[in-house]
CSV table of C-alpha atoms in Angstrom, one decimal:
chain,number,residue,atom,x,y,z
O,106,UNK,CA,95.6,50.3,99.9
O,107,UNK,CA,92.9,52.0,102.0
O,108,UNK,CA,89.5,53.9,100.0
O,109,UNK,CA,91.0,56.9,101.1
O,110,UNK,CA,94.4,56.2,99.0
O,111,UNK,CA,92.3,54.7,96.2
O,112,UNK,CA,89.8,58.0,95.6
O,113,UNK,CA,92.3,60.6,97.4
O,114,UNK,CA,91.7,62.8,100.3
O,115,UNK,CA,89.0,66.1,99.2
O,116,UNK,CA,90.7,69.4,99.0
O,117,UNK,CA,90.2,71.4,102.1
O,118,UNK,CA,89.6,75.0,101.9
O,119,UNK,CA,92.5,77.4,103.6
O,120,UNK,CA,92.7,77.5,107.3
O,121,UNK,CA,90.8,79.9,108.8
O,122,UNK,CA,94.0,81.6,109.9
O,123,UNK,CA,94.8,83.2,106.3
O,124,UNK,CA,91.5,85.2,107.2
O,125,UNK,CA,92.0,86.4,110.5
O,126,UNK,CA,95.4,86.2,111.3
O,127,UNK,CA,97.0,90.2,111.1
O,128,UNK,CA,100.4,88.9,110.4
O,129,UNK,CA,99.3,87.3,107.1
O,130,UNK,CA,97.6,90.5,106.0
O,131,UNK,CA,100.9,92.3,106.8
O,132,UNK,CA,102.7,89.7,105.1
O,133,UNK,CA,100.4,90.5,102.2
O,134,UNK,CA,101.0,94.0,101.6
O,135,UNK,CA,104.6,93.1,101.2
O,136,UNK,CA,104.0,90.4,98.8
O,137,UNK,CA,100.9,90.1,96.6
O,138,UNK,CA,99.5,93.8,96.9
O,139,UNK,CA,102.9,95.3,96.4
O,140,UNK,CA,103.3,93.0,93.3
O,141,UNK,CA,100.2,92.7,91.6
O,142,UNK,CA,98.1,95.2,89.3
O,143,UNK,CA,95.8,97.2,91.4
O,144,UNK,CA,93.2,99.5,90.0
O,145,UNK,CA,94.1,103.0,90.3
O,146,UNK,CA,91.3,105.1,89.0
O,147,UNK,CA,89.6,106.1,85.7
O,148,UNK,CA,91.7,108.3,82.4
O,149,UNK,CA,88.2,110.8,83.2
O,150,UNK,CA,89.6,111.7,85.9
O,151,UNK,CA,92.9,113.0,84.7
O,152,UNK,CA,91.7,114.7,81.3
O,153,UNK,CA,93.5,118.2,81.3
O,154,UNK,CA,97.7,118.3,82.1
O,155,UNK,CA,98.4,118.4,85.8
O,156,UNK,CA,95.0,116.6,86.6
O,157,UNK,CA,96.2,114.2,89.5
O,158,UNK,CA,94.6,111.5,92.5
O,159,UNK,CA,95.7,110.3,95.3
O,160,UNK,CA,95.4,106.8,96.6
O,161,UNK,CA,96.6,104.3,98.6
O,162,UNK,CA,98.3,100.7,97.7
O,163,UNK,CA,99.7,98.1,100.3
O,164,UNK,CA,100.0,100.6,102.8
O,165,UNK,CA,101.9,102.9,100.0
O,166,UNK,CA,100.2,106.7,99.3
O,167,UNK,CA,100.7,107.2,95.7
O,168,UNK,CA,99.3,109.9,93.4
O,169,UNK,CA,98.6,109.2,89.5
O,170,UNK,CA,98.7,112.8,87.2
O,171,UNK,CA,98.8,113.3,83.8
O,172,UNK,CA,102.0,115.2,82.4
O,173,UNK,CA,102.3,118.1,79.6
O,174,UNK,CA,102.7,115.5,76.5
O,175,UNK,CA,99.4,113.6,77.7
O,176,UNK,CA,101.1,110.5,79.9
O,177,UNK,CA,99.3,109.3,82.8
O,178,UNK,CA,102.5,108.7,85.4
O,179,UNK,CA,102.1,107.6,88.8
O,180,UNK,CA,104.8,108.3,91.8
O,181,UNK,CA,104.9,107.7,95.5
O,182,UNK,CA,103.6,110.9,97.2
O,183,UNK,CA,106.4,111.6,99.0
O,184,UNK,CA,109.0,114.4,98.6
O,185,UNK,CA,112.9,113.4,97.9
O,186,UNK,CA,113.9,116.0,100.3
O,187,UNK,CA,112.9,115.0,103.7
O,188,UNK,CA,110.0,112.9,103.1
O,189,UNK,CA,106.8,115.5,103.2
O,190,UNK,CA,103.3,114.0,101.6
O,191,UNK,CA,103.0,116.3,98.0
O,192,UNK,CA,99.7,116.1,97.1
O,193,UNK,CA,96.0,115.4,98.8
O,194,UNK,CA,92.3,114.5,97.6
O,195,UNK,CA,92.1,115.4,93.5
O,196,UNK,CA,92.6,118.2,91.6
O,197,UNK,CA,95.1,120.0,89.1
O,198,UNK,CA,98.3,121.3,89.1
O,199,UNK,CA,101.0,123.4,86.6
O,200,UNK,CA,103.9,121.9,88.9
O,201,UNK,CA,104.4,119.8,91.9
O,202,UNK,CA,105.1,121.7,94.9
O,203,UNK,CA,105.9,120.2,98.3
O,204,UNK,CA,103.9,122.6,101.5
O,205,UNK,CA,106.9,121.6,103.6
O,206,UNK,CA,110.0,124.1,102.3
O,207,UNK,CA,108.8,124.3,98.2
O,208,UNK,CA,111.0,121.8,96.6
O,209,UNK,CA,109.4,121.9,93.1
O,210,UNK,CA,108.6,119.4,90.9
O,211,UNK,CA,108.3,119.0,87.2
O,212,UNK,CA,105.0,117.0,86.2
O,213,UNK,CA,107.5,114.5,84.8
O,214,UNK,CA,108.9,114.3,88.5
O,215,UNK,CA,112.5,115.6,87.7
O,216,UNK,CA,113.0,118.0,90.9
O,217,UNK,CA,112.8,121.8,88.8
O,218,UNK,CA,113.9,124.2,91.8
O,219,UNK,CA,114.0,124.3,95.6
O,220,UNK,CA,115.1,127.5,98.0
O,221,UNK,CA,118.6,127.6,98.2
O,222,UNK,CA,119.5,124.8,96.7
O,223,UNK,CA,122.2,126.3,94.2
O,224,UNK,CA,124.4,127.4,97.4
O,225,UNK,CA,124.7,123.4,97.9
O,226,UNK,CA,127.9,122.6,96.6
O,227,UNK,CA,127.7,119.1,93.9
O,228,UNK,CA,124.1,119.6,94.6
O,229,UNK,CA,122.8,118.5,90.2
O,230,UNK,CA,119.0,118.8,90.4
O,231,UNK,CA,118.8,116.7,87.6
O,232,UNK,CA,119.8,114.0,89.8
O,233,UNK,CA,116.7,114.4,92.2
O,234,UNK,CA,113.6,112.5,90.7
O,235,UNK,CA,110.2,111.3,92.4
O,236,UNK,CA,110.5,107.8,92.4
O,237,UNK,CA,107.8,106.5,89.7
O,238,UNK,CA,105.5,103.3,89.6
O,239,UNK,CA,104.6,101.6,87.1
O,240,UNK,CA,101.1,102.3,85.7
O,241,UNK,CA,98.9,101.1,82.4
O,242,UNK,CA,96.2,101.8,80.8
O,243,UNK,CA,93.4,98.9,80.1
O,244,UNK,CA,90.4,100.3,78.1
O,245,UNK,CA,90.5,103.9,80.3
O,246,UNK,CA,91.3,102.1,83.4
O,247,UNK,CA,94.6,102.9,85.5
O,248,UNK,CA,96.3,100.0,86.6
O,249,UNK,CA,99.5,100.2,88.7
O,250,UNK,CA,102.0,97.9,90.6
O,251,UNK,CA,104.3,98.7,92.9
O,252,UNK,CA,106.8,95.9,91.3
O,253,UNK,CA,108.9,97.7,88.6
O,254,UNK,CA,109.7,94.1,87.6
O,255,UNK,CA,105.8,93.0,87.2
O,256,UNK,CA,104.9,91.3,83.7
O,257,UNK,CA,102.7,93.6,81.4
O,258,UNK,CA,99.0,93.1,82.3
O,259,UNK,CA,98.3,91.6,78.9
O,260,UNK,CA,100.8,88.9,80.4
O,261,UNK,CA,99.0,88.4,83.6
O,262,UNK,CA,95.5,88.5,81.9
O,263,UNK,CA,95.8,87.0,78.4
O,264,UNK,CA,93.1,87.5,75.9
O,265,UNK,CA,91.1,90.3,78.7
O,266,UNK,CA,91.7,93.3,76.5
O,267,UNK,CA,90.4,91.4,73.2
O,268,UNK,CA,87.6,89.9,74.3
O,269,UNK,CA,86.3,93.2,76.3
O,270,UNK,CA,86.0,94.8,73.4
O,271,UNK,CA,84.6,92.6,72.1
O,272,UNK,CA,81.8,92.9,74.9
O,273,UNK,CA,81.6,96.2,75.3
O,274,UNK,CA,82.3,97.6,71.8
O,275,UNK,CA,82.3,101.5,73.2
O,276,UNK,CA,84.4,100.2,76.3
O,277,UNK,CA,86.9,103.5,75.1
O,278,UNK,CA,84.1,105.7,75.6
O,279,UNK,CA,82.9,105.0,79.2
O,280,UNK,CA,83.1,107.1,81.8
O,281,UNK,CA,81.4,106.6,85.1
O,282,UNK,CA,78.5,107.4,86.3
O,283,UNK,CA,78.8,106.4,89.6
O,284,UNK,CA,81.1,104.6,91.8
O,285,UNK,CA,79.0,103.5,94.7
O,286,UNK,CA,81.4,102.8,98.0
O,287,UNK,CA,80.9,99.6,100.6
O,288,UNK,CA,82.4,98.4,103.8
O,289,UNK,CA,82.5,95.2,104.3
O,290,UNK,CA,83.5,94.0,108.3
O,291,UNK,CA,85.7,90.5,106.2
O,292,UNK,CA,88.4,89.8,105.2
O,293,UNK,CA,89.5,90.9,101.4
O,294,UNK,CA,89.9,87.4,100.7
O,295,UNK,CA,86.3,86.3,101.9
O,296,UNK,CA,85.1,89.2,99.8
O,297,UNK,CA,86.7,88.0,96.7
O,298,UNK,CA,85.8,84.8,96.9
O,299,UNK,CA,82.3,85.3,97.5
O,300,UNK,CA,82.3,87.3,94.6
O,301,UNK,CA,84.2,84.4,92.7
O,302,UNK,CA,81.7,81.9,93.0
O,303,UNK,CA,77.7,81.4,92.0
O,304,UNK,CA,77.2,78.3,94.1
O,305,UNK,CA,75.9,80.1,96.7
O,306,UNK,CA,73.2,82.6,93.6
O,307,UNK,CA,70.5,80.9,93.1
O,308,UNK,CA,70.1,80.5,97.2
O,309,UNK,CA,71.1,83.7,98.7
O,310,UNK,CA,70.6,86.2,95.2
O,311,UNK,CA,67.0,86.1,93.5
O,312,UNK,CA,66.5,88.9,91.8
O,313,UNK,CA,70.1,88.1,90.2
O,314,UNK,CA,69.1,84.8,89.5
O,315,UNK,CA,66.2,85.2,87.5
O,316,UNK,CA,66.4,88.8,86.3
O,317,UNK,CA,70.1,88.7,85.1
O,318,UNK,CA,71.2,85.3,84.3
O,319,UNK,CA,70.4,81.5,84.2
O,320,UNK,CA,72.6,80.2,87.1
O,321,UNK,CA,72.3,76.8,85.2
O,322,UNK,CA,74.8,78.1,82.4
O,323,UNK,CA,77.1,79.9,84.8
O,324,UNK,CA,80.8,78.7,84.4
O,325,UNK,CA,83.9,80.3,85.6
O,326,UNK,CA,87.5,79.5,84.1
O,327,UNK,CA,91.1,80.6,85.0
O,328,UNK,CA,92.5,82.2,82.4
O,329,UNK,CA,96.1,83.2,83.5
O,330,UNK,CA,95.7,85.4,86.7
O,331,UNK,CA,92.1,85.8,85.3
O,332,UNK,CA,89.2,83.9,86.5
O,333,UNK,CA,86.5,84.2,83.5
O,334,UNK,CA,82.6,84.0,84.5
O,335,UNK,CA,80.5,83.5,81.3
O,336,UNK,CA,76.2,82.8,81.9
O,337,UNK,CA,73.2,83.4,79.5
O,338,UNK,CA,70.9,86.2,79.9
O,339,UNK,CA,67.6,85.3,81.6
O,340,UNK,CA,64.7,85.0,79.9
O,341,UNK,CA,63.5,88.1,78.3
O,342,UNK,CA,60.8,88.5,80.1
O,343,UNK,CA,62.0,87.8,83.4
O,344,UNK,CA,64.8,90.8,82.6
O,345,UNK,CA,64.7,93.0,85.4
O,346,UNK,CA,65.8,96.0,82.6
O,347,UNK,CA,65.4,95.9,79.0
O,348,UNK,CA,67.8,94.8,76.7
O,349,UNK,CA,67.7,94.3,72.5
O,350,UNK,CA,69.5,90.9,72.1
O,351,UNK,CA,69.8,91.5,68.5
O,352,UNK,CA,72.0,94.4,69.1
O,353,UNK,CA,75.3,92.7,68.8
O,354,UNK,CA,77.0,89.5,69.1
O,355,UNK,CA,77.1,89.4,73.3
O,356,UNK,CA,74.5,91.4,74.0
O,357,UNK,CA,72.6,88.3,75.2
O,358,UNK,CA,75.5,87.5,77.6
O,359,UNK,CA,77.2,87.9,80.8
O,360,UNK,CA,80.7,88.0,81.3
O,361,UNK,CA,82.7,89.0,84.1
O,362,UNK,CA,86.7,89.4,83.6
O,363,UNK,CA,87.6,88.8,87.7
O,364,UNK,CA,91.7,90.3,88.2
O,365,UNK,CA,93.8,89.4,90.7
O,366,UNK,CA,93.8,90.1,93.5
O,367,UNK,CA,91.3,93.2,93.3
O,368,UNK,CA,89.4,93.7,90.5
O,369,UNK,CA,86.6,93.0,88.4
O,370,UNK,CA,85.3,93.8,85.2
O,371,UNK,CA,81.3,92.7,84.6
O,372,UNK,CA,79.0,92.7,81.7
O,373,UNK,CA,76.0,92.7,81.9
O,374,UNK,CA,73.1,91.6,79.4
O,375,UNK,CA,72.6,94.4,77.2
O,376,UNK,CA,76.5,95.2,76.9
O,377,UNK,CA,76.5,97.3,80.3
O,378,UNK,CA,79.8,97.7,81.6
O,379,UNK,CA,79.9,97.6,85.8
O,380,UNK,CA,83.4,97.2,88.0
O,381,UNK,CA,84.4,95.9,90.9
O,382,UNK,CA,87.1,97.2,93.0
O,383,UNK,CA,88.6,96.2,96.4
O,384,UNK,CA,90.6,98.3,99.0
O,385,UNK,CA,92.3,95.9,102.0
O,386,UNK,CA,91.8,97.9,105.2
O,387,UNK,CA,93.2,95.9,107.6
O,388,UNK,CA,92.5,91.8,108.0
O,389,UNK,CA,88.6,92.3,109.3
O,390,UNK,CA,88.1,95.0,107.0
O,391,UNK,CA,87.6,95.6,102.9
O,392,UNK,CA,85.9,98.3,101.5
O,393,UNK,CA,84.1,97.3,97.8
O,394,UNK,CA,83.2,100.3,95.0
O,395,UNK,CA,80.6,99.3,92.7
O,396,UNK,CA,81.2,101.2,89.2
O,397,UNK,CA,78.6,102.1,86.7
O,398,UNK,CA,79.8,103.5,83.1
O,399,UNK,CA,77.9,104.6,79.9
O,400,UNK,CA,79.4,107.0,77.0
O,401,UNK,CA,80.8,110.1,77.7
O,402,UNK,CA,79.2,109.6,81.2
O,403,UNK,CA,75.8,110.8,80.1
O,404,UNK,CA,73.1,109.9,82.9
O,405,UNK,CA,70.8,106.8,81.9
O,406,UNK,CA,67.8,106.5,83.8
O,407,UNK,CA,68.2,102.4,83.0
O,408,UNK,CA,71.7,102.4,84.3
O,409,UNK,CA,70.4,104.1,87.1
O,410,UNK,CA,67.7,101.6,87.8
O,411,UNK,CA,70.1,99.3,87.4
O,412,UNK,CA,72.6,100.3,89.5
O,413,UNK,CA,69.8,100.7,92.8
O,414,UNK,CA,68.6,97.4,92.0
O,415,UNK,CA,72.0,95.9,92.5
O,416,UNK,CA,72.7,97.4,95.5
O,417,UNK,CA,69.6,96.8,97.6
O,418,UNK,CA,69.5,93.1,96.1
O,419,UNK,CA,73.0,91.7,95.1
O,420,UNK,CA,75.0,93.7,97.2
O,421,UNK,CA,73.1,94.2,100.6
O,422,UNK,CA,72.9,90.7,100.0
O,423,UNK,CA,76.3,90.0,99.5
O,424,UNK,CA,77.5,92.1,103.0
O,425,UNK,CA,75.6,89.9,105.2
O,426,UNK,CA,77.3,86.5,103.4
O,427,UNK,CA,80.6,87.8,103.9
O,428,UNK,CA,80.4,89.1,106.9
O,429,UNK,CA,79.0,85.9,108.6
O,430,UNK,CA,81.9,84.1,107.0
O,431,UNK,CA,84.4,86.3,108.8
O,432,UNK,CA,82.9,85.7,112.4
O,433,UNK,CA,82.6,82.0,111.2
O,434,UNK,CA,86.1,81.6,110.5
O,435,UNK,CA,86.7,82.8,114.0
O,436,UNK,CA,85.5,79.9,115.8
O,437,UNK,CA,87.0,77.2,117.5
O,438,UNK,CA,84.2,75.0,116.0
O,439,UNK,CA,85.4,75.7,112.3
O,440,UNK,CA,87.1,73.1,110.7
O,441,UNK,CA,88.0,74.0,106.6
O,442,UNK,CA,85.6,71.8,104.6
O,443,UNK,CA,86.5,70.5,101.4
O,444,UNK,CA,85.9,72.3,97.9
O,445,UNK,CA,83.1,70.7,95.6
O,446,UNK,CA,85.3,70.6,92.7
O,447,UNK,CA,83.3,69.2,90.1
O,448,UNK,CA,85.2,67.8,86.6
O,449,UNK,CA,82.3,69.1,84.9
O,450,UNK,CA,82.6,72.4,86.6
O,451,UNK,CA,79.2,74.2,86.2
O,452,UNK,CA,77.7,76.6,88.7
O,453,UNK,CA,77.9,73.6,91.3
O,454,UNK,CA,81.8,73.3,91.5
O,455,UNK,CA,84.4,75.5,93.3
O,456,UNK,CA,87.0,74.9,91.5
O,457,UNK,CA,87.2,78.7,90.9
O,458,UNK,CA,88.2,79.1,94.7
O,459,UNK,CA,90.9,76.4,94.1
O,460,UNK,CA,92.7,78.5,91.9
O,461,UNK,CA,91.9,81.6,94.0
O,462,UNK,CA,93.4,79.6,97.4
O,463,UNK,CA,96.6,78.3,95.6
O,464,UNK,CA,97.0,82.3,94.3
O,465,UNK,CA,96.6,83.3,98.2
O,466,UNK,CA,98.6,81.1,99.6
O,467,UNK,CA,101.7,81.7,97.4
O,468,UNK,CA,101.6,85.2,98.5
O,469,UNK,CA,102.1,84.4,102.0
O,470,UNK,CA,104.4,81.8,101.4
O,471,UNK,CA,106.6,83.3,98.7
């Protein structure tokens, strides 16, 4: 028996390929961003009936309203007539009309009228629906999938609604401040796991390092489709902002509730709620928004602090990492090291990637 065989070979990371190659992002859309819970947008955005958005999953436009007996629904913006886009942007609406011959929906989506229509013969416009996705709602936070088949989010993410509250006792109360919009010129995946790993903090994010957190407690966990980053605030006074650890149980932590594929949920010392979301442009480019949230969306000049700290330290940071990555995956020189996966975990070990990789992969190769 060779060392090799005794020891076992290291776990490489994925070929460079799952980063660069179009087909796999194609692949992708029709796989594990058409069947996975994606962010959709925030409940403060669709207070009043009619309220609606518009976005854009896996290549799919979709629009999320909220209908006369208070449900958030979402549908594919399309028309069941012949195929017109309904709605654009944000706004509000008593019913949902289509610009290309008026076929007029119901904010339920059963199809209410259309010219002519009666002189169809059989033509039941009960029988005309916009097709509906499926949508929940996580603390204020609209989450959709394009599976009608999916598992409940409390399924994929066990124990993330609990224990947010448990951070962020008001989490029912926030609205955002600001959502604060980057392009990234990567690949989703090299964004998220850039953003899944603290190896590379105390070397590439200072400010973060000793103003936030203490990199030496930061650990991250799987927990279902969930990887779970937990660290101790810094010392308090190295805290770049103030905080009153006394407040409440976590106000002395950080936590950070990562969702697959595309989503983050982050606490900061001091009980501050921040997000993460990602948007897959095409396989060189992601764009990232930064979400900043206090009660009733009342401005905070600390929040505010907080938030321009972030992104000229942490985030500016962050673009040039990524981006290096994504030209380095493109050279005939790169050859996929292996993971430092140590038992112990710890801030040193990637074993955080290793669950995000085997995730990845499945959803090309399913």
């Amino acid at each position: 028996m060779s060392k090799h065989e005794e020891v076992g070979e290291p776990i490489r990371s994925l070929d460079a390929r799952y980063y660069t190659d179009p087909a796999i992002f194609e692949r992708e859309k029709q796989t594990t961003l058409a069947s996975t819970w994606q962010f959709a947008g925030h409940v403060s955005n669709l207070e009043k009936p009619g309220d609606y958005f518009t976005l854009s999953i896996a290549g799919e436009d979709l629009f999320c309203i909220r209908d006369r007996d208070g449900e958030v629904r979402t549908y594919y913006n399309v028309c069941q007539h012949r195929a017109h886009q309904l709605l654009s942007d944000t706004g509000n609406c008593k019913l949902i009309v289509c610009p290309y011959h008026s076929w007029t929906y119901e904010l339920t989506g059963q199809l209410r009228s259309g010219p002519n229509i009666r002189s169809v013969p059989g033509f039941d416009r009960k029988d005309i629906c916009l097709t509906s996705v499926r949508t929940e709602i996580f603390h204020g936070f609209v989450f959709v999938n394009l599976d009608p088949d999916a598992a409940p989010m409390d399924v994929w993410f066990p124990g993330v609604r609990d224990e947010l509250k448990a951070f962020v006792p008001h989490i029912d109360q926030l609205k955002p401040v600001e959502w604060v919009e980057i392009p990234e010129n990567c690949n989703w995946k090299v964004s998220i796991e850039n953003y899944s790993e603290c190896y590379h903090c105390p070397i590439n994010h200072p400010t973060f390092a000793t103003g936030v957190i203490k990199p030496e407690t930061y650990d991250i966990q799987p927990q279902g489709h969930c990887l779970r980053h937990t660290t101790e605030c810094a010392n308090l006074d190295q805290m770049t902002y103030p905080i009153d650890v006394d407040a409440n149980e976590h106000a002395g932590d950080y936590s950070s509730w990562f969702l697959w594929p595309m989503f983050s949920f982050q606490v900061y010392p001091g009980n501050v709620l921040n997000t993460y979301h990602w948007r897959a442009i095409d396989a060189d480019h992601v764009v990232v928004w930064r979400g900043w949230y206090t009660v009733d969306g009342v401005d905070s000049e600390v929040i505010r602090k907080l938030a321009l700290q972030d992104r000229a330290t942490t985030v500016e940071e962050d673009i040039h990492l990524v981006e290096s990555v994504q030209k380095g995956l493109k050279s005939r020189g790169y050859v996929p090291g292996p993971l430092v996966l140590d038992p112990k975990c710890g801030v040193h070990s990637e074993h955080s990637i290793l669950a995000l990789q085997s995730w990845m992969r499945d959803g090309v190769e399913q």
